[in-house]
């Protein structure tokens, strides 16, 4: 187990050596992830762990990938996707070009879910899906569109619960232990690194999804990210969060109305 | 240990349970006195959905406030918090909750270990850590961490547990303070409360 002091050292190393600022992340989670990595990679001492991180850029990639949580699912929270499918997409359909931002997209499962929804609503051809993450190696995975076959049963169930009518396997080709989603789903995806802590807005969107990212941030950082989203969202655009996240305590909340009481989707009304 | 118990310095009780623990938890809740000065956090293995049902069910057994733990919420005495389905529930050093959607631990999310370990880190010797019946190894390591942090560790007597595996795992790896039958736990918690 890594001590609090050691966590502080690693956090200041990351900032000083590489410019990654994790100081406003929820501490218990990051401490646990660091401790986990320390024992996973079998370092004989904390000093060696720290030395490796400071001096090996390849290890930095692994470190960032492991301390940021990259667990995600396709059609996670099917009722959320059902609301997107039945209520939100028809509004977005009125725009000539639909711009969607998946902020903190991790390995991309939710971006592919969205592409499937758009394609079924015959909207994919006029959409752009921006998928960003702090971490280049997860984006690399996302852009490949290759996911473990073992997950497909769960994803297929999620898809059906979200209102999907097709045979889910029609969207991918299976080979050995993996499946590859069809290239046409990827046509409108743009993958780019973006750091929610330090980077600015880069476009205006009608829908921003940032699900299960803010839970890792402290309140100050959450507030900063909400302002970034507010700045990046067109009037009457939608902001979608994870099921345990809320806009309620943010200063921007007065400009937003929650679209449905059950799902964490807000609409910008001014 | 006796001294620990008399000192009544405890602020938080974390209770972890899996298969066979529901009846024990309901029993504990119905015993808790309304002036309890401790906060209670319950981590229960279960299916993805149905948290609102748990809040209702638990509320029906106690006059204390029962709610699902919320992101960044401050932990207050006299409240019973339930870990939400499908997220790990972590406890921060400033006595607030945070959540995490990282890998399952022992096939479980929420994981009892995760909450126990972070609670041990945040509360140290003012923590009471209780592990109940279950068919899973989750929670054992957390009990060990709570013990190392000088908290009071209490495990359901395996002979009393509907499924003895989980308490037995904890006993195997940690110097547990008390082995207790489920029916006695509520009274013990009341006694450890300041008032």
GROMACS .gro file of N, CA, C and O in nm, chain A residues 110 113 231:
model
   12
  110UNK      N    1  -1.893   0.339  -2.583
  110UNK     CA    2  -2.013   0.421  -2.590
  110UNK      C    3  -2.021   0.498  -2.722
  110UNK      O    4  -2.130   0.532  -2.769
  113UNK      N    5  -2.171   0.260  -2.957
  113UNK     CA    6  -2.314   0.249  -2.926
  113UNK      C    7  -2.390   0.363  -2.992
  113UNK      O    8  -2.497   0.344  -3.053
  231UNK      N    9  -1.958   2.605  -2.222
  231UNK     CA   10  -1.899   2.686  -2.328
  231UNK      C   11  -1.903   2.612  -2.462
  231UNK      O   12  -1.909   2.674  -2.567
   0.00000   0.00000   0.00000
